mmCIF file of C-alpha atoms in Angstrom:
data_model
loop_
_atom_site.group_PDB
_atom_site.id
_atom_site.type_symbol
_atom_site.label_atom_id
_atom_site.label_comp_id
_atom_site.label_asym_id
_atom_site.label_seq_id
_atom_site.Cartn_x
_atom_site.Cartn_y
_atom_site.Cartn_z
ATOM 1 C CA UNK A 1 6.181 11.896 17.936
ATOM 2 C CA UNK A 2 7.269 15.112 16.245
ATOM 3 C CA UNK A 3 10.959 14.175 16.438
ATOM 4 C CA UNK A 4 10.385 11.513 13.790
ATOM 5 C CA UNK A 5 10.497 12.819 10.233
ATOM 6 C CA UNK A 6 9.022 11.400 7.038
ATOM 7 C CA UNK A 7 11.831 8.845 6.586
ATOM 8 C CA UNK A 8 11.280 7.489 10.099
ATOM 9 C CA UNK A 9 7.543 7.239 9.477
ATOM 10 C CA UNK A 10 7.995 5.439 6.174
ATOM 11 C CA UNK A 11 10.459 3.072 7.841
ATOM 12 C CA UNK A 12 7.910 2.392 10.569
ATOM 13 C CA UNK A 13 5.298 1.553 7.958
ATOM 14 C CA UNK A 14 7.695 -0.640 5.998
ATOM 15 C CA UNK A 15 8.591 -2.582 9.137
ATOM 16 C CA UNK A 16 4.948 -2.934 10.149
ATOM 17 C CA UNK A 17 3.984 -4.357 6.758
ATOM 18 C CA UNK A 18 7.084 -6.543 6.852
ATOM 19 C CA UNK A 19 5.995 -7.982 10.199
ATOM 20 C CA UNK A 20 2.514 -8.681 8.883
ATOM 21 C CA UNK A 21 3.922 -10.318 5.770
ATOM 22 C CA UNK A 22 5.994 -12.563 8.020
ATOM 23 C CA UNK A 23 2.852 -13.559 9.940
ATOM 24 C CA UNK A 24 0.898 -14.320 6.782
ATOM 25 C CA UNK A 25 3.811 -16.389 5.471
ATOM 26 C CA UNK A 26 3.855 -18.476 8.640
ATOM 27 C CA UNK A 27 0.274 -19.588 9.078
ATOM 28 C CA UNK A 28 -1.617 -16.606 10.534
ATOM 29 C CA UNK A 29 -4.355 -15.568 8.122
ATOM 30 C CA UNK A 30 -5.066 -12.196 9.728
ATOM 31 C CA UNK A 31 -4.278 -10.143 12.827
ATOM 32 C CA UNK A 32 -7.832 -8.851 13.189
ATOM 33 C CA UNK A 33 -7.197 -5.984 15.626
ATOM 34 C CA UNK A 34 -4.684 -3.665 14.027
ATOM 35 C CA UNK A 35 -4.339 -0.213 15.588
ATOM 36 C CA UNK A 36 -1.355 1.936 16.593
ATOM 37 C CA UNK A 37 -1.293 0.502 20.118
ATOM 38 C CA UNK A 38 -0.653 -2.979 18.722
ATOM 39 C CA UNK A 39 2.701 -2.072 17.223
ATOM 40 C CA UNK A 40 5.735 -1.917 19.496
ATOM 41 C CA UNK A 41 8.649 0.473 19.080
ATOM 42 C CA UNK A 42 12.012 -1.071 19.993
ATOM 43 C CA UNK A 43 15.260 0.894 20.278
ATOM 44 C CA UNK A 44 18.153 -1.201 18.953
ATOM 45 C CA UNK A 45 20.854 0.983 20.572
ATOM 46 C CA UNK A 46 24.118 -0.995 20.457
ATOM 47 C CA UNK A 47 22.550 -4.252 19.303
ATOM 48 C CA UNK A 48 23.255 -3.636 15.617
ATOM 49 C CA UNK A 49 24.860 -6.541 13.796
ATOM 50 C CA UNK A 50 24.123 -5.588 10.179
ATOM 51 C CA UNK A 51 27.335 -3.872 9.101
ATOM 52 C CA UNK A 52 26.214 -3.200 5.532
ATOM 53 C CA UNK A 53 22.942 -1.518 6.437
ATOM 54 C CA UNK A 54 23.926 2.081 7.028
ATOM 55 C CA UNK A 55 20.307 3.271 7.266
ATOM 56 C CA UNK A 56 19.991 1.406 10.567
ATOM 57 C CA UNK A 57 22.648 3.591 12.146
ATOM 58 C CA UNK A 58 20.641 6.708 11.422
ATOM 59 C CA UNK A 59 17.356 5.038 12.393
ATOM 60 C CA UNK A 60 18.343 2.435 15.046
ATOM 61 C CA UNK A 61 14.951 1.068 15.994
ATOM 62 C CA UNK A 62 12.399 -1.395 14.764
ATOM 63 C CA UNK A 63 8.651 -1.957 14.792
ATOM 64 C CA UNK A 64 7.099 -5.215 15.987
ATOM 65 C CA UNK A 65 3.540 -6.450 15.556
ATOM 66 C CA UNK A 66 1.915 -7.289 18.905
ATOM 67 C CA UNK A 67 -1.298 -8.444 20.600
ATOM 68 C CA UNK A 68 -2.500 -11.527 18.760
ATOM 69 C CA UNK A 69 -5.576 -12.060 20.914
ATOM 70 C CA UNK A 70 -7.918 -11.827 17.918
ATOM 71 C CA UNK A 71 -5.619 -13.360 15.318
ATOM 72 C CA UNK A 72 -7.636 -15.822 13.204
ATOM 73 C CA UNK A 73 -10.635 -15.335 15.516
ATOM 74 C CA UNK A 74 -12.948 -15.569 12.486
ATOM 75 C CA UNK A 75 -11.694 -19.131 12.055
ATOM 76 C CA UNK A 76 -11.669 -20.217 15.694
ATOM 77 C CA UNK A 77 -14.760 -18.418 17.001
ATOM 78 C CA UNK A 78 -16.753 -17.336 13.982
ATOM 79 C CA UNK A 79 -17.195 -13.820 12.679
ATOM 80 C CA UNK A 80 -16.164 -11.048 15.062
ATOM 81 C CA UNK A 81 -16.313 -7.264 15.296
ATOM 82 C CA UNK A 82 -14.056 -7.102 18.350
ATOM 83 C CA UNK A 83 -11.888 -4.206 17.187
ATOM 84 C CA UNK A 84 -11.948 -0.405 17.193
ATOM 85 C CA UNK A 85 -14.610 0.694 14.732
ATOM 86 C CA UNK A 86 -12.461 3.438 13.203
ATOM 87 C CA UNK A 87 -9.889 0.865 12.016
ATOM 88 C CA UNK A 88 -12.358 -1.810 10.964
ATOM 89 C CA UNK A 89 -12.931 -2.865 7.369
ATOM 90 C CA UNK A 90 -16.578 -2.575 6.259
ATOM 91 C CA UNK A 91 -16.971 -6.263 5.415
ATOM 92 C CA UNK A 92 -16.309 -7.177 9.042
ATOM 93 C CA UNK A 93 -19.619 -5.632 10.066
ATOM 94 C CA UNK A 94 -21.566 -8.218 8.111
ATOM 95 C CA UNK A 95 -23.231 -10.789 10.289
ATOM 96 C CA UNK A 96 -22.636 -14.516 10.303
ATOM 97 C CA UNK A 97 -21.963 -15.830 6.826
ATOM 98 C CA UNK A 98 -20.209 -12.677 5.639
ATOM 99 C CA UNK A 99 -17.350 -13.258 3.232
ATOM 100 C CA UNK A 100 -13.975 -11.606 3.442
ATOM 101 C CA UNK A 101 -10.241 -12.209 3.200
ATOM 102 C CA UNK A 102 -8.505 -11.705 6.577
ATOM 103 C CA UNK A 103 -5.335 -10.181 5.118
ATOM 104 C CA UNK A 104 -7.342 -7.712 3.040
ATOM 105 C CA UNK A 105 -9.297 -6.657 6.143
ATOM 106 C CA UNK A 106 -5.976 -6.036 7.874
ATOM 107 C CA UNK A 107 -4.905 -3.913 4.900
ATOM 108 C CA UNK A 108 -7.887 -1.617 5.460
ATOM 109 C CA UNK A 109 -6.756 -1.012 9.050
ATOM 110 C CA UNK A 110 -3.212 -0.430 7.810
ATOM 111 C CA UNK A 111 -4.507 2.189 5.390
ATOM 112 C CA UNK A 112 -5.983 4.102 8.330
ATOM 113 C CA UNK A 113 -2.788 3.684 10.354
ATOM 114 C CA UNK A 114 -0.626 4.826 7.419
ATOM 115 C CA UNK A 115 -2.764 7.941 6.967
ATOM 116 C CA UNK A 116 -2.511 8.781 10.668
ATOM 117 C CA UNK A 117 1.228 8.206 10.722
ATOM 118 C CA UNK A 118 1.991 10.269 7.625
ATOM 119 C CA UNK A 119 -0.307 13.217 8.333
ATOM 120 C CA UNK A 120 -0.972 13.063 12.089
ATOM 121 C CA UNK A 121 -4.719 12.660 11.659
ATOM 122 C CA UNK A 122 -7.344 10.087 10.754
ATOM 123 C CA UNK A 123 -8.484 10.220 7.094
ATOM 124 C CA UNK A 124 -12.176 10.569 8.040
ATOM 125 C CA UNK A 125 -13.000 14.269 7.700
ATOM 126 C CA UNK A 126 -15.439 14.064 10.619
ATOM 127 C CA UNK A 127 -14.160 11.125 12.647
ATOM 128 C CA UNK A 128 -16.247 11.943 15.711
ATOM 129 C CA UNK A 129 -19.431 11.625 13.693
ATOM 130 C CA UNK A 130 -18.250 8.691 11.540
ATOM 131 C CA UNK A 131 -17.383 6.441 14.482
ATOM 132 C CA UNK A 132 -20.616 7.085 16.424
ATOM 133 C CA UNK A 133 -22.403 4.143 14.886
ATOM 134 C CA UNK A 134 -21.848 1.208 12.597
ATOM 135 C CA UNK A 135 -24.069 2.791 9.938
ATOM 136 C CA UNK A 136 -22.230 6.109 9.957
ATOM 137 C CA UNK A 137 -18.869 4.394 9.743
ATOM 138 C CA UNK A 138 -19.995 2.280 6.784
ATOM 139 C CA UNK A 139 -21.392 5.396 5.088
ATOM 140 C CA UNK A 140 -18.046 7.154 5.396
ATOM 141 C CA UNK A 141 -16.138 4.141 4.050
ATOM 142 C CA UNK A 142 -18.429 3.694 1.070
ATOM 143 C CA UNK A 143 -19.377 7.289 0.193
ATOM 144 C CA UNK A 144 -16.569 9.632 1.183
ATOM 145 C CA UNK A 145 -13.105 10.223 -0.204
ATOM 146 C CA UNK A 146 -10.464 9.902 2.530
ATOM 147 C CA UNK A 147 -8.843 13.177 3.564
ATOM 148 C CA UNK A 148 -5.171 12.769 2.618
ATOM 149 C CA UNK A 149 -4.377 16.395 1.746
ATOM 150 C CA UNK A 150 -1.505 16.620 4.219
ATOM 151 C CA UNK A 151 0.413 13.771 2.519
ATOM 152 C CA UNK A 152 2.785 15.055 -0.161
ATOM 153 C CA UNK A 153 3.635 11.795 -1.901
ATOM 154 C CA UNK A 154 1.189 10.759 -4.627
ATOM 155 C CA UNK A 155 2.472 7.197 -4.387
ATOM 156 C CA UNK A 156 1.624 7.016 -0.697
ATOM 157 C CA UNK A 157 -1.751 8.717 -1.191
ATOM 158 C CA UNK A 158 -2.690 6.185 -3.843
ATOM 159 C CA UNK A 159 -1.485 3.287 -1.710
ATOM 160 C CA UNK A 160 -3.638 4.419 1.210
ATOM 161 C CA UNK A 161 -6.649 4.914 -1.060
ATOM 162 C CA UNK A 162 -6.166 1.384 -2.386
ATOM 163 C CA UNK A 163 -6.008 0.000 1.167
ATOM 164 C CA UNK A 164 -9.235 1.838 2.031
ATOM 165 C CA UNK A 165 -11.177 0.558 -0.963
ATOM 166 C CA UNK A 166 -14.683 -0.552 0.160
ATOM 167 C CA UNK A 167 -14.332 -3.757 -1.880
ATOM 168 C CA UNK A 168 -11.787 -5.991 -0.156
ATOM 169 C CA UNK A 169 -11.009 -7.727 -3.445
ATOM 170 C CA UNK A 170 -9.608 -4.424 -4.736
ATOM 171 C CA UNK A 171 -7.204 -3.893 -1.833
ATOM 172 C CA UNK A 172 -3.486 -4.666 -2.160
ATOM 173 C CA UNK A 173 -1.667 -7.438 -0.347
ATOM 174 C CA UNK A 174 0.848 -6.733 2.414
ATOM 175 C CA UNK A 175 3.616 -7.619 -0.062
ATOM 176 C CA UNK A 176 2.429 -5.048 -2.585
ATOM 177 C CA UNK A 177 2.173 -2.387 0.123
ATOM 178 C CA UNK A 178 5.664 -3.184 1.365
ATOM 179 C CA UNK A 179 7.083 -3.035 -2.170
ATOM 180 C CA UNK A 180 5.568 0.415 -2.762
ATOM 181 C CA UNK A 181 6.872 1.822 0.521
ATOM 182 C CA UNK A 182 10.342 0.407 -0.189
ATOM 183 C CA UNK A 183 10.161 2.006 -3.620
ATOM 184 C CA UNK A 184 9.245 5.354 -2.023
ATOM 185 C CA UNK A 185 12.200 5.116 0.362
ATOM 186 C CA UNK A 186 14.579 4.125 -2.423
ATOM 187 C CA UNK A 187 13.497 6.626 -5.069
ATOM 188 C CA UNK A 188 12.651 9.636 -2.905
ATOM 189 C CA UNK A 189 15.020 9.211 0.040
ATOM 190 C CA UNK A 190 17.862 7.088 -1.340
ATOM 191 C CA UNK A 191 17.375 4.292 1.220
ATOM 192 C CA UNK A 192 17.288 0.684 0.045
ATOM 193 C CA UNK A 193 15.693 -1.137 2.968
ATOM 194 C CA UNK A 194 14.176 -4.103 1.103
ATOM 195 C CA UNK A 195 17.200 -6.472 1.472
ATOM 196 C CA UNK A 196 17.322 -5.946 5.240
ATOM 197 C CA UNK A 197 13.587 -6.489 5.657
ATOM 198 C CA UNK A 198 13.790 -9.667 3.608
ATOM 199 C CA UNK A 199 16.564 -10.957 5.888
ATOM 200 C CA UNK A 200 14.465 -10.142 8.944
ATOM 201 C CA UNK A 201 11.579 -12.198 7.530
ATOM 202 C CA UNK A 202 13.941 -15.151 7.072
ATOM 203 C CA UNK A 203 15.099 -14.901 10.688
#
C-alpha cells in the first residue's frame, strides 16, 4: 500500500523475520510456502502495552506468519514443490533425494518478498517469462542478477542478494537477516526495534 513508507516496510520485514525466527526456535524447521499472502497485517489500535517503545505509537501494527499447511512437509511427506514457483528456492525443484536446509529455502522466498516490498516489483527482470517453466525459473535464479535498482539502501540490496544466492549454504539465517534490518532501522531511521522484537519472541 502506498501509504506505507520505507520505515513501515522495513518494520514489516523485521517482524516477518522475527516471526520466522520464533518458529525455527520452537521446533518448526521451515515454513515451506512463504509468499505475501501468508503474512497477516494486524492493527494494534489501543492494545498497546509497551510504554517504552515509542516507535509502536507511530507504527501501531504487527505482522504475523500464517498458513502452516506445508510447514515441515519435506519431513512428513517427502520432498515437495507445493508452492508458488516465483518464490521457490532452486534446490526445492530437485527430485527425491535432493538435499537442502528448510530455513535456507525459506530465506530465498524472503529475499523475493523483501525485494517486492521495498521496490514494489519482483526482482526477476522478466517475471512472466521466468515463471513459465521450472527450467526458465532455475535459469533466472542461477544466471541472472536480481533487479534491485529501485532499492536505495546498499545494506538491504546486499541482504536480498545474499538471500537469493543459488547455493543455499551461502544464504543467511533468519537471525542474520533480522539483525541487518534492525541495524538499518537503527542507523538510518533512528529506531531501535530489536529489544521489542526479542520480547515478542519470548512471549
